[in-house]
mmCIF file of C-alpha atoms in Angstrom:
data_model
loop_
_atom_site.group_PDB
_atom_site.id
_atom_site.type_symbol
_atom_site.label_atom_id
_atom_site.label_comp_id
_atom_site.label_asym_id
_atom_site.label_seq_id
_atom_site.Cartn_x
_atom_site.Cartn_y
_atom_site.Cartn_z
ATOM 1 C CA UNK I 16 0.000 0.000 0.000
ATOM 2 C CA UNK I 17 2.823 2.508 0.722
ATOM 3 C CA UNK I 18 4.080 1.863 -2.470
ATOM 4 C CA UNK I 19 1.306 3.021 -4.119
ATOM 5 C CA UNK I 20 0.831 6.156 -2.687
ATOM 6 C CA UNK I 21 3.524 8.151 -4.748
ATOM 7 C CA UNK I 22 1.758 6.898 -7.898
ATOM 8 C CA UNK I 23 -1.383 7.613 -6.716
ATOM 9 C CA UNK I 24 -0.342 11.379 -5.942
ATOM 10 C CA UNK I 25 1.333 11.939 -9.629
ATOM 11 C CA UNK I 26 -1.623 10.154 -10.989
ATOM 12 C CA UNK I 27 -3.700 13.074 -9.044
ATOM 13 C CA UNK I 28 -1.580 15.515 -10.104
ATOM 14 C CA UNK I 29 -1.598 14.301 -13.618
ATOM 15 C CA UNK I 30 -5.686 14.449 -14.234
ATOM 16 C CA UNK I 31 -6.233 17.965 -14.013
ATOM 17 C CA UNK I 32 -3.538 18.661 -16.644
ATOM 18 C CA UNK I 33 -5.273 16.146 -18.771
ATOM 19 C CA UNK I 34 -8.209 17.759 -18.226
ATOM 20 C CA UNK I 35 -7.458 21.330 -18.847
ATOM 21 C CA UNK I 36 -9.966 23.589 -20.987
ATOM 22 C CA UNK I 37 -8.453 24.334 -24.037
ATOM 23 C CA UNK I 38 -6.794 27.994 -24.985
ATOM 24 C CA UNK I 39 -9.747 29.096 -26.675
ATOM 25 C CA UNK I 40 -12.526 28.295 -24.368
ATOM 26 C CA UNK I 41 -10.677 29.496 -21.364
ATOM 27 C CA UNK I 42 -10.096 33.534 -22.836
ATOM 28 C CA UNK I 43 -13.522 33.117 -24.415
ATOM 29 C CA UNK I 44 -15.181 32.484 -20.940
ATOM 30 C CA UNK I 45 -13.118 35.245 -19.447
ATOM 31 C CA UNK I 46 -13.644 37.593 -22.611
ATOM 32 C CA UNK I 47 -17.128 37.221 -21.649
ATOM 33 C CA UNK I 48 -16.748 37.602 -18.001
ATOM 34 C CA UNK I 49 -14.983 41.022 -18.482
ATOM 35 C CA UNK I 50 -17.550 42.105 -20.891
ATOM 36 C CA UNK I 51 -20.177 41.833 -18.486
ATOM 37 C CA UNK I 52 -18.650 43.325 -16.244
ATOM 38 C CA UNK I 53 -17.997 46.008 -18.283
ATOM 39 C CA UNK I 54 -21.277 46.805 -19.565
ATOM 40 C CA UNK I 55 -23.507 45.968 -16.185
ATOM 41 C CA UNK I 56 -21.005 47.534 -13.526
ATOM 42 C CA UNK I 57 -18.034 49.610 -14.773
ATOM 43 C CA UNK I 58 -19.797 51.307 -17.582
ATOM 44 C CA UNK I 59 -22.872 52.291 -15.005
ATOM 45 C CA UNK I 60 -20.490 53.443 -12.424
ATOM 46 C CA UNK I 61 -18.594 55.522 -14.671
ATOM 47 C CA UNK I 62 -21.802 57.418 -15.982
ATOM 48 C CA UNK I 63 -22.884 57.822 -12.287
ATOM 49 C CA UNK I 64 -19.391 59.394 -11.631
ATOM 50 C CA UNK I 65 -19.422 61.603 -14.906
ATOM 51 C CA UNK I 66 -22.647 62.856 -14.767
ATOM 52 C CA UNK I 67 -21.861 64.045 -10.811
ATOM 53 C CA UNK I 68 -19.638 65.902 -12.103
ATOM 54 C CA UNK I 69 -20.676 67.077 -15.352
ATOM 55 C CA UNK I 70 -20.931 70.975 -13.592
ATOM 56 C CA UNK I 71 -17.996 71.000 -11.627
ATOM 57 C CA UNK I 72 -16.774 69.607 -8.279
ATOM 58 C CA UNK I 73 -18.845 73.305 -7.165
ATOM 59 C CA UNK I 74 -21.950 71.770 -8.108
ATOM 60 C CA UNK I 75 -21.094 68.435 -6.386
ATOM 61 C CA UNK I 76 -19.745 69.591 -2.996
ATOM 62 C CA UNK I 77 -23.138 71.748 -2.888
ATOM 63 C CA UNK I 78 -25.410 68.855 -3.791
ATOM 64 C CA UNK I 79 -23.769 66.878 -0.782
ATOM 65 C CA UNK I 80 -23.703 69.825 1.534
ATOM 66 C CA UNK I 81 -27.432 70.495 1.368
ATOM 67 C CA UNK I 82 -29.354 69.869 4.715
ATOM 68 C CA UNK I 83 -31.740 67.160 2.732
ATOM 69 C CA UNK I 84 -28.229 65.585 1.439
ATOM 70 C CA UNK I 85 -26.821 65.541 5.280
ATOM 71 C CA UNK I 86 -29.739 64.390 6.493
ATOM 72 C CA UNK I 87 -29.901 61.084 4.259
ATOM 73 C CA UNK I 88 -26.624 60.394 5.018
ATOM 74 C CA UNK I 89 -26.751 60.846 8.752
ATOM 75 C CA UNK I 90 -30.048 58.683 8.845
ATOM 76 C CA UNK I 91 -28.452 56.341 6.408
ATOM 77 C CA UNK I 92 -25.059 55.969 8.898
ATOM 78 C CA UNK I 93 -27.462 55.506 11.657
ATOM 79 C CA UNK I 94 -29.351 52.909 10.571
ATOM 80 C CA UNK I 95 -26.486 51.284 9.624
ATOM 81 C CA UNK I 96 -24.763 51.732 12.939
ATOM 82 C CA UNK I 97 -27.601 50.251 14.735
ATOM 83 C CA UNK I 98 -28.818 47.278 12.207
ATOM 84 C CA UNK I 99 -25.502 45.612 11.602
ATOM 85 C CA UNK I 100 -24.621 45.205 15.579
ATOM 86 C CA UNK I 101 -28.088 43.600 16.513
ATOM 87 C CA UNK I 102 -27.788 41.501 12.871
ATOM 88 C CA UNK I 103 -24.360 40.553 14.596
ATOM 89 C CA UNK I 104 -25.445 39.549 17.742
ATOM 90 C CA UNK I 105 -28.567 37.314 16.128
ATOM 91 C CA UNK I 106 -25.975 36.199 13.439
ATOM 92 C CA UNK I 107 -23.697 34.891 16.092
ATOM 93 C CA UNK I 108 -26.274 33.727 17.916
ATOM 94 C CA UNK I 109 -28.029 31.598 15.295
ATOM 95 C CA UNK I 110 -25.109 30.319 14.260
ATOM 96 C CA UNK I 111 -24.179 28.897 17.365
ATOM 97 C CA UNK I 112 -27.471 27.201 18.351
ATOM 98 C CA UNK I 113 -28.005 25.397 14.483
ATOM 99 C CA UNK I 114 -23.916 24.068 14.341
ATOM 100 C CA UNK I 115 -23.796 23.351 17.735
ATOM 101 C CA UNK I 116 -26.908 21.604 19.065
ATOM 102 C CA UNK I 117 -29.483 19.119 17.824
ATOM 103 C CA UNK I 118 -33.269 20.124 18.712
ATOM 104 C CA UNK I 119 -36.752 20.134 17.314
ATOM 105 C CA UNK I 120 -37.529 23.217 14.978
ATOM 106 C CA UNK I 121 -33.597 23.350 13.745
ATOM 107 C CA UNK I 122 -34.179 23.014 10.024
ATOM 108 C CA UNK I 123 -37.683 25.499 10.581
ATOM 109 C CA UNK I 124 -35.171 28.204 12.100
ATOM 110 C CA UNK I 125 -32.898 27.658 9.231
ATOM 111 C CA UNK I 126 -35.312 28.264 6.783
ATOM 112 C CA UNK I 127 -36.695 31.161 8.458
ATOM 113 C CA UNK I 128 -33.131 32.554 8.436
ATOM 114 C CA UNK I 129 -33.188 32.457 4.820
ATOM 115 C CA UNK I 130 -36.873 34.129 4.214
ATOM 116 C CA UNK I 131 -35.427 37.791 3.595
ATOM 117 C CA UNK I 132 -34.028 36.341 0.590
ATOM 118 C CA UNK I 133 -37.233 34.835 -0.949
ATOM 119 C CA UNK I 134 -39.731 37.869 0.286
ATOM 120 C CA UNK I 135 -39.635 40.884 -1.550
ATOM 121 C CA UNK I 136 -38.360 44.013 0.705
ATOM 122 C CA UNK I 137 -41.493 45.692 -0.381
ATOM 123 C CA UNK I 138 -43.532 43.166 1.749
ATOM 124 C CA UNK I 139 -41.182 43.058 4.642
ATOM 125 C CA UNK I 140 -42.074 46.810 4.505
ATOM 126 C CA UNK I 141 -45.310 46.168 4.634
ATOM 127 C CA UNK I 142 -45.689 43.749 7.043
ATOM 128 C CA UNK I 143 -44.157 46.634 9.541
ATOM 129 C CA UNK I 144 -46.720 48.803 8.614
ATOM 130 C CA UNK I 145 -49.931 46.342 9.073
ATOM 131 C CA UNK I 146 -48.149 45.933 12.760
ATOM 132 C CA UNK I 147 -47.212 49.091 13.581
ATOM 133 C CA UNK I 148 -48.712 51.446 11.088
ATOM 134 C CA UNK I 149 -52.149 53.846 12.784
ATOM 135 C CA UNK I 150 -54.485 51.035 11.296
ATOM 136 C CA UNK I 151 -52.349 48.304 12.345
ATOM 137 C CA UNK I 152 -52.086 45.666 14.869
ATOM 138 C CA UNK I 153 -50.682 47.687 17.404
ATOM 139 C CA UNK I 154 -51.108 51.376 16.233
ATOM 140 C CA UNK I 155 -53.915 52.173 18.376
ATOM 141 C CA UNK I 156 -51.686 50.953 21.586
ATOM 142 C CA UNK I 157 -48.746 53.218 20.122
ATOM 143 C CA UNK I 158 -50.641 55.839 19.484
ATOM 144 C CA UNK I 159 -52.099 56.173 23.347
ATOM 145 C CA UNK I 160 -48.404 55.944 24.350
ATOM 146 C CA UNK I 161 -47.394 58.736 21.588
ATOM 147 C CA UNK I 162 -44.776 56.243 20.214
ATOM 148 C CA UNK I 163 -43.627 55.947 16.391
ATOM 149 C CA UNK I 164 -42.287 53.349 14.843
ATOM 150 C CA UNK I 165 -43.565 53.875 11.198
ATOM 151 C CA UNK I 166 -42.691 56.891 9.455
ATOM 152 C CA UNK I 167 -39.990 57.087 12.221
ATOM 153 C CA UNK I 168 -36.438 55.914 12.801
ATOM 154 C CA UNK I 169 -37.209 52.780 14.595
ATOM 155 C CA UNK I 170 -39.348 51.155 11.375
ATOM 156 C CA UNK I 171 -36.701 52.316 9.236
ATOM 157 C CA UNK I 172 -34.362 50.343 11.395
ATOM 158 C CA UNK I 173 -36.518 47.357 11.613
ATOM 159 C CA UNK I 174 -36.913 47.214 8.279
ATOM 160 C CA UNK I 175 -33.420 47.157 7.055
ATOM 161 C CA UNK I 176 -32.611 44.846 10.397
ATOM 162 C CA UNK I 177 -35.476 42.531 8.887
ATOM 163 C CA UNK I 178 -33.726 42.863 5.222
ATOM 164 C CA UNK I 179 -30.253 41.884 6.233
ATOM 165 C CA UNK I 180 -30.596 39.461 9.016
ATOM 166 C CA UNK I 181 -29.610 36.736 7.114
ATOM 167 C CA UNK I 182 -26.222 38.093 5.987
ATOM 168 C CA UNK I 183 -24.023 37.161 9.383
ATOM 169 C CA UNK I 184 -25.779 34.165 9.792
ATOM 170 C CA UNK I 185 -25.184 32.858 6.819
ATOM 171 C CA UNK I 186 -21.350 33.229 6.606
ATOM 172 C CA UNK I 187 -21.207 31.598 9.960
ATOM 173 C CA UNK I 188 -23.248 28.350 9.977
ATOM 174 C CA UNK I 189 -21.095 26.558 7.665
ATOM 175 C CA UNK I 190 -17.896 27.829 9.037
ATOM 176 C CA UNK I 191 -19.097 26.938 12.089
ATOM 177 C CA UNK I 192 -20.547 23.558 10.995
ATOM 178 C CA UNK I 193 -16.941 22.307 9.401
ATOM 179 C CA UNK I 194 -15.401 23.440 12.285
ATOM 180 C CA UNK I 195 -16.652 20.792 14.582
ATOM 181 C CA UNK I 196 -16.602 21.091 17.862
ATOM 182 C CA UNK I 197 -13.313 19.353 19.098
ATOM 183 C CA UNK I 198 -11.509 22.154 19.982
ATOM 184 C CA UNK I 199 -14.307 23.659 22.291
ATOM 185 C CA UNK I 200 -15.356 20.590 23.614
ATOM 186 C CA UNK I 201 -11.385 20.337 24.774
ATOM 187 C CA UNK I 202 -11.254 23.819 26.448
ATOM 188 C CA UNK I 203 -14.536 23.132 28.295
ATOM 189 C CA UNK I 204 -12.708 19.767 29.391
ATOM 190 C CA UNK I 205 -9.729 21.646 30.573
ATOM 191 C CA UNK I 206 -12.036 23.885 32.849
ATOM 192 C CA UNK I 207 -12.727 26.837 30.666
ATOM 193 C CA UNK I 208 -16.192 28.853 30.883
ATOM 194 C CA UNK I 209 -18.358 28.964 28.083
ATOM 195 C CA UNK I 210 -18.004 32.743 27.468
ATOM 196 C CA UNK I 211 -13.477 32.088 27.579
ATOM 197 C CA UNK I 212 -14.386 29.324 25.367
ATOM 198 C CA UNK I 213 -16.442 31.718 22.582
ATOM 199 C CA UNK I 214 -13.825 34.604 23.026
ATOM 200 C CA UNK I 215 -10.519 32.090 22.993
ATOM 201 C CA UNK I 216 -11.530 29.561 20.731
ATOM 202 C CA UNK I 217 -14.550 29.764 18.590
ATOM 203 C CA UNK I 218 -13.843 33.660 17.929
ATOM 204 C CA UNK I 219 -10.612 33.615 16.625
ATOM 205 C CA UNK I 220 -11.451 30.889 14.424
ATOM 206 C CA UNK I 221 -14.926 32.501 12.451
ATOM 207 C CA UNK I 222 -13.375 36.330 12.621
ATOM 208 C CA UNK I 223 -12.944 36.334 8.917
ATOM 209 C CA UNK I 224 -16.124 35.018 8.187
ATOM 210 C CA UNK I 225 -17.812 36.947 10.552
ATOM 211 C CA UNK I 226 -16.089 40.225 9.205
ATOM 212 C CA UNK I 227 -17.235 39.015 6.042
ATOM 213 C CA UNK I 228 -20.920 39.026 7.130
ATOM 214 C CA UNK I 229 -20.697 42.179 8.777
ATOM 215 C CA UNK I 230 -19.301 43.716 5.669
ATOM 216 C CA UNK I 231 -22.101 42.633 3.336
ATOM 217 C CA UNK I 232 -24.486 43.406 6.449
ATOM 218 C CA UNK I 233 -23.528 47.071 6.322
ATOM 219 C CA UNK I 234 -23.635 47.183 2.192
ATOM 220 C CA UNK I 235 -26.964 45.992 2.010
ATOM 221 C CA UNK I 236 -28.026 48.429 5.073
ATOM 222 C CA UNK I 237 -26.463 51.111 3.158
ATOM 223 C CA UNK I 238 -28.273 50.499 0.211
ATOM 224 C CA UNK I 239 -31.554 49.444 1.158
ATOM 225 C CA UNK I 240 -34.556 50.737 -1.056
ATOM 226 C CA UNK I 241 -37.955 48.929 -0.872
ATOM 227 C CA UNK I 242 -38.556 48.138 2.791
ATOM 228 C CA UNK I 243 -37.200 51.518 3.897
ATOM 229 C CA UNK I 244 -39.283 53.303 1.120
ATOM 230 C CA UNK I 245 -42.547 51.312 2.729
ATOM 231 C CA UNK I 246 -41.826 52.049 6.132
ATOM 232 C CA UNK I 247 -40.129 56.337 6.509
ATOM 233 C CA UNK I 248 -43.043 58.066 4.580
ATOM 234 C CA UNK I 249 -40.341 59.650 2.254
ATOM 235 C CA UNK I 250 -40.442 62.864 4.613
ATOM 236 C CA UNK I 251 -37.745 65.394 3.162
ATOM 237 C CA UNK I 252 -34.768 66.021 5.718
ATOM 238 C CA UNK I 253 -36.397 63.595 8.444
ATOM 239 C CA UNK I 254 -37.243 59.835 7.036
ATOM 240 C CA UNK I 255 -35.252 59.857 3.792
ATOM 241 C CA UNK I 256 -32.240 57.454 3.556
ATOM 242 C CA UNK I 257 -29.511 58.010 0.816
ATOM 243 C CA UNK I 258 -31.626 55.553 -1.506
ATOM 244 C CA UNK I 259 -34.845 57.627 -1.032
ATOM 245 C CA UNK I 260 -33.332 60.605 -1.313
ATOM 246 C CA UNK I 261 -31.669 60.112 -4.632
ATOM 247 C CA UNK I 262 -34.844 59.029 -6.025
ATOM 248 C CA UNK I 263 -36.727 61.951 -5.253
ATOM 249 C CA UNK I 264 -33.443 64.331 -6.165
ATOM 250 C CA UNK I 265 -34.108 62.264 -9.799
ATOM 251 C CA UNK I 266 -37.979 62.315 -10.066
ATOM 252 C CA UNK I 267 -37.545 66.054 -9.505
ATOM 253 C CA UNK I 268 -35.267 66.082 -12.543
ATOM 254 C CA UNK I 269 -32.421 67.481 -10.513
ATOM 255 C CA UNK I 270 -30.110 65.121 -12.168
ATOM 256 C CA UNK I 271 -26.474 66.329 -10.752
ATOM 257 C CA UNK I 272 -27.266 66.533 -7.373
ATOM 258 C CA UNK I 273 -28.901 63.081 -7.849
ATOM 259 C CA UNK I 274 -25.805 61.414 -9.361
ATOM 260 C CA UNK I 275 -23.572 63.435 -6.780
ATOM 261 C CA UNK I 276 -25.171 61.412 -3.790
ATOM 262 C CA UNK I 277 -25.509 58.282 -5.953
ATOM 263 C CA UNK I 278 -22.118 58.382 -6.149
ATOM 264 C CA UNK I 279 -21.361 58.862 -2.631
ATOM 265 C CA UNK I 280 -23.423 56.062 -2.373
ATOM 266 C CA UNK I 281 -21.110 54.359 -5.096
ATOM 267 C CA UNK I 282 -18.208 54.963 -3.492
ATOM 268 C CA UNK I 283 -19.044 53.629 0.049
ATOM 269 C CA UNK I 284 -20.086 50.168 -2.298
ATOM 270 C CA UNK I 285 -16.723 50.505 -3.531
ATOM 271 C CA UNK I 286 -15.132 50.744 -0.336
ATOM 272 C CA UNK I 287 -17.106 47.466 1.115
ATOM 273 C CA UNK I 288 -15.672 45.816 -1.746
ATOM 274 C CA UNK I 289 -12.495 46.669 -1.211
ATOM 275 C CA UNK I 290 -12.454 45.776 2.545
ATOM 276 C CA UNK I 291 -14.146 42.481 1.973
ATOM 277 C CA UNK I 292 -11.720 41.452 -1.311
ATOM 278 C CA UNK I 293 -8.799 42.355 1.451
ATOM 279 C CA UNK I 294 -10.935 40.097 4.117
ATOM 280 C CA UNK I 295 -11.034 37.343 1.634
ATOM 281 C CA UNK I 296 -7.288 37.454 0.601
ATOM 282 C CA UNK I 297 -6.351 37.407 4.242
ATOM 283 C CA UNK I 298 -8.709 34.342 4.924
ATOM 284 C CA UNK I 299 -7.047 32.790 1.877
ATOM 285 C CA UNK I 300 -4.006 32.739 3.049
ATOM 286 C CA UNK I 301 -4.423 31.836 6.733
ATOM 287 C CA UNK I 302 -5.979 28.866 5.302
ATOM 288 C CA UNK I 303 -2.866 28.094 3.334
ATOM 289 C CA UNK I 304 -0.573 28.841 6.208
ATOM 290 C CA UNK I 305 -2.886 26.367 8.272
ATOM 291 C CA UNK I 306 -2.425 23.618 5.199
ATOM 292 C CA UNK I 307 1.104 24.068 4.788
ATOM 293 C CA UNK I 308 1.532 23.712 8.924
ATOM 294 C CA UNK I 309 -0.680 20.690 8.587
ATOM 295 C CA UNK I 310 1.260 19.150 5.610
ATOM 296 C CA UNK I 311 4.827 19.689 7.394
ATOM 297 C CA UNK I 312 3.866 17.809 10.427
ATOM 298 C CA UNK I 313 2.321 15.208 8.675
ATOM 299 C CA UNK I 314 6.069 14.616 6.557
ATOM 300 C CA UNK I 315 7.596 14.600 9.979
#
């Protein structure tokens, strides 16, 4: 048998070679790849940036400095700021009770986890309003307690919380899940409390992943239209995110000032890529520092 193992690894190494695409359909498929890319997201994006521009960096610094402008974007940070955390916490959370334990309901929770993606933001917007809206479930209870959740911060909030739940959670659970649970089970052994346990062992071990969520958490906050444009009324300089506010900047036909905070809006996407290809290329290569530790004890 141990003789057979070098030919088995050449033979290994050998099949993919054997295997590879030819020239042609390899630069075709990319040819195609960059074309799309081209046309759907580099082309758009360079429009956005031109036509922000297209009366000076005068006309774009005012468009961003106008108190409706500010507003969005302060409302827009906010909601951030407060939906990613709690997304992070339930992410976490979630993640921990479906790779961890076995109970009735598990595969129920993990669908439910994944509804935000099947439901249309427009009726997660909704369904806020038919709870907390004046007519709704509970707006006559708010109302006699002179609290607002619609047309207000806090269904803004819940309505991009609802939209991105899923984000954090999702990164995790098969991290998480191919993890195992050896290495906790061993620190637990050894005496450790559960919360040492979560900050010594299982942390360090999903932080990229979990950065990862948070990232596209915070992108899809950023940008969220339909829910948000259910739930805040579209009240100028109070309830209007950067989304909202572009699209009544547009509908007004007041195109630079439009484009200028579309682009803002651009650039913050571009900067969540960035961070998350750098998150990516990091978790890359611990996982080939990890193999290559794992491969020179194993030739020892």
């Amino acid at each position: 048998m141990a003789a057979t193992l070098p030919t088995q690894r050449r033979a290994t190494r050998a099949r993919p070679q054997g295997r590879a695409d030819p020239a042609l359909i390899r630069w075709s498929l990319i040819s195609i790849a960059f074309v799309f890319l081209a046309l759907f997201l580099i082309l758009p994006l360079a429009a956005v940036i031109s036509n922000a521009l297209e009366k000076g960096l005068g006309a774009y610094g005012e468009a961003i400095k106008t108190p409706d402008a500010l507003s969005a974007i302060r409302l827009t940070l906010i909601t951030a700021a407060i939906a990613v955390p709690l997304n992070l916490v339930f992410g976490v959370a979630a993640a921990w009770v479906i790779a961890r334990f076995e109970f009735f309901g598990k595969g129920l929770l993990t669908t439910l986890i994944d509804i935000p993606f099947s439901v249309s933001p427009v009726i997660s917007g909704m369904i806020f309003v038919l709870l907390f809206g004046a007519q709704g479930l509970f707006g006559t209870w708010l109302a006699a307690r002179d609290i607002k959740i619609v047309f207000a911060l806090p269904g803004i909030v819940l309505a991009t919380t609802f939209v991105t739940f899923p984000f954090v959670a999702r990164e995790l659970i098969p991290m998480m899940q191919a993890l195992g649970r050896d290495e906790e089970e061993a620190a637990i052994t050894l005496g450790a409390s559960g919360w040492k346990t979560f900050f010594r062992i299982t942390l360090p071990n999903i932080k990229w992943s979990l950065l990862y969520g948070v990232i596209l958490c915070n992108a899809r906050a950023m940008g969220e239209f339909g829910a948000v444009s259910v739930v805040s009324g579209h009240i100028r300089g109070l309830t209007n995110t950067m989304p909202l506010h572009i699209e009544i900047l547009y509908n007004d036909y007041q195109f630079v000032p439009a484009f200028a905070v579309a682009s803002l809006l651009a650039m913050l996407a571009i900067v969540t890529l960035i961070a998350k290809s750098m998150i990516e290329w990091k978790f890359e290569r611990q996982l080939a520092e990890a193999s290559q530790a794992v491969s020179g004890e194993g030739n020892r």
